[in-house]
Amino acid sequence: MTAPVASAGTIAALLQPLYERNQEATIYVGNIDSKVNEETLWELFLQCGPVVNVHIPRDKITGDHQGFGFIEFRTEEDADYSIKIMHMIKLFGKPIKVNKATMDKKTQDIGANLFVGNLHDEVDEKMLRDVFSSFGVVTFAKIQRHPET
């Protein structure tokens, strides 16, 4: 009896480092039921296009998955199509959430007005901007002090 031999393509896919994977063609699948495994996701998302890789992070101690996974398609178009088709469909009675795994900078730029109270008198707008710029782009910072305090 001979040992099974893996194809060169299979070996290359297994050895391919994470940074070489096509992040633009990778989607995030969330809210997956505990019964779902890699094979289930592969078969389901194969309906949207050729699947290159399925990864479901698992707890190192229990081996249970954490309710989300990642699917890499051959092309970005297939990934986009799967988001349109599969987002919020029910799998084992739970609606799955399907989004891009890496969001474009355009979709991450979400404007927000933030109120920060009880600032010390020595805090000025430059200091406020410097502190919050470590969390993202600050487009405007203004301190309004109450005249009586």
Short mmCIF file of C-alpha atoms in Angstrom, two decimals:
data_model
loop_
_atom_site.label_atom_id
_atom_site.label_comp_id
_atom_site.label_asym_id
_atom_site.label_seq_id
_atom_site.Cartn_x
_atom_site.Cartn_y
_atom_site.Cartn_z
CA MET A 1 0.00 0.00 0.00
CA THR A 2 1.36 3.43 -0.94
CA ALA A 3 0.86 6.69 0.90
CA PRO A 4 -1.44 9.26 -0.74
CA VAL A 5 0.43 11.84 -2.77
CA ALA A 6 -0.68 15.48 -2.74
CA SER A 7 -0.50 17.51 -5.92
CA ALA A 8 2.01 20.34 -6.24
CA GLY A 9 -0.87 22.84 -6.25
CA THR A 10 -2.27 21.48 -2.99
CA ILE A 11 1.13 21.62 -1.31
CA ALA A 12 1.74 25.17 -2.56
CA ALA A 13 -1.66 26.28 -1.24
CA LEU A 14 -0.93 24.76 2.18
CA LEU A 15 2.48 26.40 2.37
CA GLN A 16 1.36 29.79 1.05
CA PRO A 17 1.95 32.40 3.75
CA LEU A 18 -0.94 34.53 4.93
CA TYR A 19 0.52 37.75 3.52
CA GLU A 20 0.56 36.26 0.01
CA ARG A 21 -3.14 35.46 0.04
CA ASN A 22 -5.41 37.72 -1.96
CA GLN A 23 -6.95 39.86 0.78
CA GLU A 24 -9.16 41.69 -1.73
CA ALA A 25 -10.75 38.37 -2.67
CA THR A 26 -11.25 37.32 0.97
CA ILE A 27 -14.55 37.67 2.82
CA TYR A 28 -15.50 37.52 6.50
CA VAL A 29 -18.40 35.26 7.49
CA GLY A 30 -19.82 35.90 10.94
CA ASN A 31 -22.57 34.55 13.19
CA ILE A 32 -21.93 30.98 12.07
CA ASP A 33 -23.50 28.16 14.05
CA SER A 34 -21.37 25.75 16.06
CA LYS A 35 -22.36 22.93 13.66
CA VAL A 36 -20.69 24.71 10.72
CA ASN A 37 -17.24 23.52 9.65
CA GLU A 38 -14.79 24.36 6.86
CA GLU A 39 -16.36 21.85 4.47
CA THR A 40 -19.84 23.33 4.98
CA LEU A 41 -18.62 26.85 4.19
CA TRP A 42 -16.60 25.60 1.21
CA GLU A 43 -19.64 23.86 -0.30
CA LEU A 44 -21.97 26.79 0.39
CA PHE A 45 -19.72 29.51 -0.99
CA LEU A 46 -18.60 27.42 -3.96
CA GLN A 47 -22.02 28.36 -5.37
CA CYS A 48 -20.69 31.95 -5.76
CA GLY A 49 -17.39 31.13 -7.44
CA PRO A 50 -14.15 29.15 -7.13
CA VAL A 51 -13.02 28.97 -3.49
CA VAL A 52 -9.28 28.99 -2.82
CA ASN A 53 -9.23 28.71 0.98
CA VAL A 54 -11.54 28.48 4.00
CA HIS A 55 -10.27 29.32 7.49
CA ILE A 56 -12.27 29.12 10.70
CA PRO A 57 -10.25 30.22 13.75
CA ARG A 58 -10.60 27.78 16.63
CA ASP A 59 -10.07 27.99 20.37
CA LYS A 60 -6.69 26.43 21.14
CA ILE A 61 -7.98 24.59 24.20
CA THR A 62 -11.49 23.45 23.30
CA GLY A 63 -11.07 23.27 19.52
CA ASP A 64 -14.43 24.96 19.06
CA HIS A 65 -14.68 27.70 16.49
CA GLN A 66 -15.41 31.24 17.57
CA GLY A 67 -18.44 31.89 15.35
CA PHE A 68 -16.69 33.39 12.33
CA GLY A 69 -14.47 32.46 9.43
CA PHE A 70 -12.75 33.67 6.29
CA ILE A 71 -13.19 32.52 2.71
CA GLU A 72 -10.77 33.37 -0.07
CA PHE A 73 -12.07 33.30 -3.63
CA ARG A 74 -10.03 33.18 -6.80
CA THR A 75 -11.15 36.68 -7.80
CA GLU A 76 -12.32 39.84 -6.08
CA GLU A 77 -15.46 39.79 -8.25
CA ASP A 78 -16.46 36.38 -6.86
CA ALA A 79 -15.95 37.69 -3.31
CA ASP A 80 -18.12 40.74 -4.03
CA TYR A 81 -20.80 38.52 -5.59
CA SER A 82 -20.84 36.23 -2.55
CA ILE A 83 -21.42 39.23 -0.27
CA LYS A 84 -24.45 40.27 -2.32
CA ILE A 85 -25.88 36.75 -2.47
CA MET A 86 -25.05 35.23 0.92
CA HIS A 87 -25.31 38.12 3.39
CA MET A 88 -28.06 37.36 5.96
CA ILE A 89 -29.06 33.96 4.56
CA LYS A 90 -29.90 31.43 7.27
CA LEU A 91 -27.47 28.61 7.91
CA PHE A 92 -28.65 26.16 10.57
CA GLY A 93 -31.32 28.71 11.49
CA LYS A 94 -28.90 31.63 12.02
CA PRO A 95 -28.50 34.54 9.58
CA ILE A 96 -24.85 34.73 8.56
CA LYS A 97 -23.09 38.06 8.12
CA VAL A 98 -20.90 38.33 5.04
CA ASN A 99 -18.55 41.28 4.45
CA LYS A 100 -15.16 42.04 2.95
CA ALA A 101 -12.40 40.79 5.25
CA THR A 102 -10.34 43.90 4.54
CA MET A 103 -12.29 47.08 4.27
CA ASP A 104 -11.18 49.71 1.81
CA LYS A 105 -10.06 52.97 3.36
CA LYS A 106 -13.08 54.60 1.71
CA THR A 107 -15.50 52.39 3.64
CA GLN A 108 -13.58 52.79 6.89
CA ASP A 109 -13.80 56.59 6.84
CA ILE A 110 -16.84 56.97 9.04
CA GLY A 111 -17.42 60.46 10.31
CA ALA A 112 -18.26 60.96 13.93
CA ASN A 113 -18.59 63.87 16.31
CA LEU A 114 -17.07 63.09 19.66
CA PHE A 115 -17.76 65.00 22.86
CA VAL A 116 -15.09 64.88 25.54
CA GLY A 117 -15.99 66.39 28.88
CA ASN A 118 -14.13 67.36 32.04
CA LEU A 119 -10.97 68.45 30.24
CA HIS A 120 -8.25 69.98 32.34
CA ASP A 121 -7.67 73.71 31.78
CA GLU A 122 -4.21 73.00 30.32
CA VAL A 123 -5.63 70.87 27.48
CA ASP A 124 -5.76 72.82 24.22
CA GLU A 125 -7.01 71.90 20.74
CA LYS A 126 -3.55 70.84 19.55
CA MET A 127 -3.13 68.45 22.48
CA LEU A 128 -6.62 67.05 21.91
CA ARG A 129 -5.90 66.54 18.19
CA ASP A 130 -2.53 64.88 18.94
CA VAL A 131 -4.08 62.43 21.40
CA PHE A 132 -6.99 61.39 19.16
CA SER A 133 -4.99 61.27 15.93
CA SER A 134 -3.42 58.01 17.10
CA PHE A 135 -6.88 56.43 16.59
CA GLY A 136 -7.46 57.82 13.10
CA VAL A 137 -7.71 60.98 11.07
CA VAL A 138 -8.96 63.97 13.05
CA THR A 139 -10.50 66.52 10.70
CA PHE A 140 -11.60 69.08 13.26
CA ALA A 141 -11.02 69.69 16.96
CA LYS A 142 -12.62 72.49 18.97
CA ILE A 143 -12.75 73.02 22.70
CA GLN A 144 -15.76 74.86 24.04
CA ARG A 145 -15.43 75.77 27.66
CA HIS A 146 -18.32 76.76 29.82
CA PRO A 147 -17.73 80.38 30.89
CA GLU A 148 -18.71 79.72 34.52
CA THR A 149 -16.25 76.81 35.05
#
